[in-house]
mmCIF file of C-alpha atoms in Angstrom:
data_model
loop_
_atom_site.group_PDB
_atom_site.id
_atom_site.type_symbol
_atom_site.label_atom_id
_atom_site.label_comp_id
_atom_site.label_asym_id
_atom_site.label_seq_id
_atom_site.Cartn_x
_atom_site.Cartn_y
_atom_site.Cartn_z
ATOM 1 C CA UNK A 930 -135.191 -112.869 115.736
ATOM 2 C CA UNK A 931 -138.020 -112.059 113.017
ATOM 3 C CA UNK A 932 -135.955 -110.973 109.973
ATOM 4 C CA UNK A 933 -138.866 -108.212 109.133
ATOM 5 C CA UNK A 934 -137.180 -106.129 112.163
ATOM 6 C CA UNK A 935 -133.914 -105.064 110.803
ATOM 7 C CA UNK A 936 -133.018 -101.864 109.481
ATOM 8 C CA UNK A 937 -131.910 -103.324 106.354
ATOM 9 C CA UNK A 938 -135.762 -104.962 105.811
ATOM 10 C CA UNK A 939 -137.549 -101.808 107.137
ATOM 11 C CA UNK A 940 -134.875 -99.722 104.596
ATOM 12 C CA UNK A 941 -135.914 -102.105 101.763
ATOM 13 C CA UNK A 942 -139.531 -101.846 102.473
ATOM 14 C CA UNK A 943 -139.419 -98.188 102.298
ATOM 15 C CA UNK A 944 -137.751 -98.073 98.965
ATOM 16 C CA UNK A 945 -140.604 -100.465 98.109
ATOM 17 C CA UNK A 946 -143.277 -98.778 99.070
ATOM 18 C CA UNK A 947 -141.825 -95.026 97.546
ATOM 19 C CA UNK A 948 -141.069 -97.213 94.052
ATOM 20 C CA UNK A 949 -144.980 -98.411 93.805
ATOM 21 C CA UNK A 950 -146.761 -94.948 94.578
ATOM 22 C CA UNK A 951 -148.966 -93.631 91.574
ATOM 23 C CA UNK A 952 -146.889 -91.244 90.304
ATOM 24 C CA UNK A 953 -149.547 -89.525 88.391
ATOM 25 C CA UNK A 954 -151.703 -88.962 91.260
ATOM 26 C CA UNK A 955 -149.579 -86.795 92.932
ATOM 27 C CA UNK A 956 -148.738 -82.981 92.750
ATOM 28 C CA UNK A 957 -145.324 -81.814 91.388
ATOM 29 C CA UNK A 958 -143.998 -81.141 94.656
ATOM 30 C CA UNK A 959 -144.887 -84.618 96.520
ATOM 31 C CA UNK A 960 -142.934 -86.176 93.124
ATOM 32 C CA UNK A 961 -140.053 -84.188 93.856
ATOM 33 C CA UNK A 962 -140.155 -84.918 98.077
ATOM 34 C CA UNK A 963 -140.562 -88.679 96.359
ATOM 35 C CA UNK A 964 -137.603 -88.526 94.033
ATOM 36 C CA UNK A 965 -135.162 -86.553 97.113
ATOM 37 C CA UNK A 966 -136.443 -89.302 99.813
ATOM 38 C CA UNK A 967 -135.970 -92.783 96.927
ATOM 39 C CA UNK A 968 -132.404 -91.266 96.267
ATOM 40 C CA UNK A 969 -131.407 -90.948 100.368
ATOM 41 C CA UNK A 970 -132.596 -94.466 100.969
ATOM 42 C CA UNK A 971 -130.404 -95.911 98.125
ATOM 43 C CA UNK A 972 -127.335 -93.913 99.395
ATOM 44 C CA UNK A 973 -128.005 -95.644 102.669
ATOM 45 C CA UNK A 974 -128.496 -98.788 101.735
ATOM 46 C CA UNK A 975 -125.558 -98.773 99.698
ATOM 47 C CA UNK A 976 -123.701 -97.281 103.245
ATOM 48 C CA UNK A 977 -124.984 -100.258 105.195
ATOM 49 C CA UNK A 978 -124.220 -103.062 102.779
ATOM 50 C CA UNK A 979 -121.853 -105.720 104.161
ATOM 51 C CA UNK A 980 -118.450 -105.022 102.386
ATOM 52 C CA UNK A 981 -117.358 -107.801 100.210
ATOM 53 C CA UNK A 982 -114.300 -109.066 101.059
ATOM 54 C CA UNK A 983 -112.359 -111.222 98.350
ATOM 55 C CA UNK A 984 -112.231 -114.999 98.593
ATOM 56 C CA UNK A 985 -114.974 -115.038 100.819
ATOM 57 C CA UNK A 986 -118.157 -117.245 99.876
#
């Protein structure tokens, strides 16, 4: 299975992607629909992180 199709690759890719725009290039508004869509990917990606369960490797 290619590792590039799994949510959590395609979730970090998008948080990539939003982290590298040109912030100064945009309007006020696309910053804010930025800043709103950066903050719902890291809630998810914490959400879908493997729990870590003690004295495991």
């Amino acid at each position: 299975m290619d590792p590039r199709n799994t949510p959590g690759y395609r979730l970090h890719r998008a948080l990539s992607q939003l982290n590298h725009l040109e912030g100064d290039q945009l309007t006020d508004a696309d910053r804010e629909r930025i800043e709103s869509a950066t903050a719902l990917l890291e809630e998810v990606s914490l959400l879908t992180r493997s729990p870590i369960i003690p004295g495991s490797p």
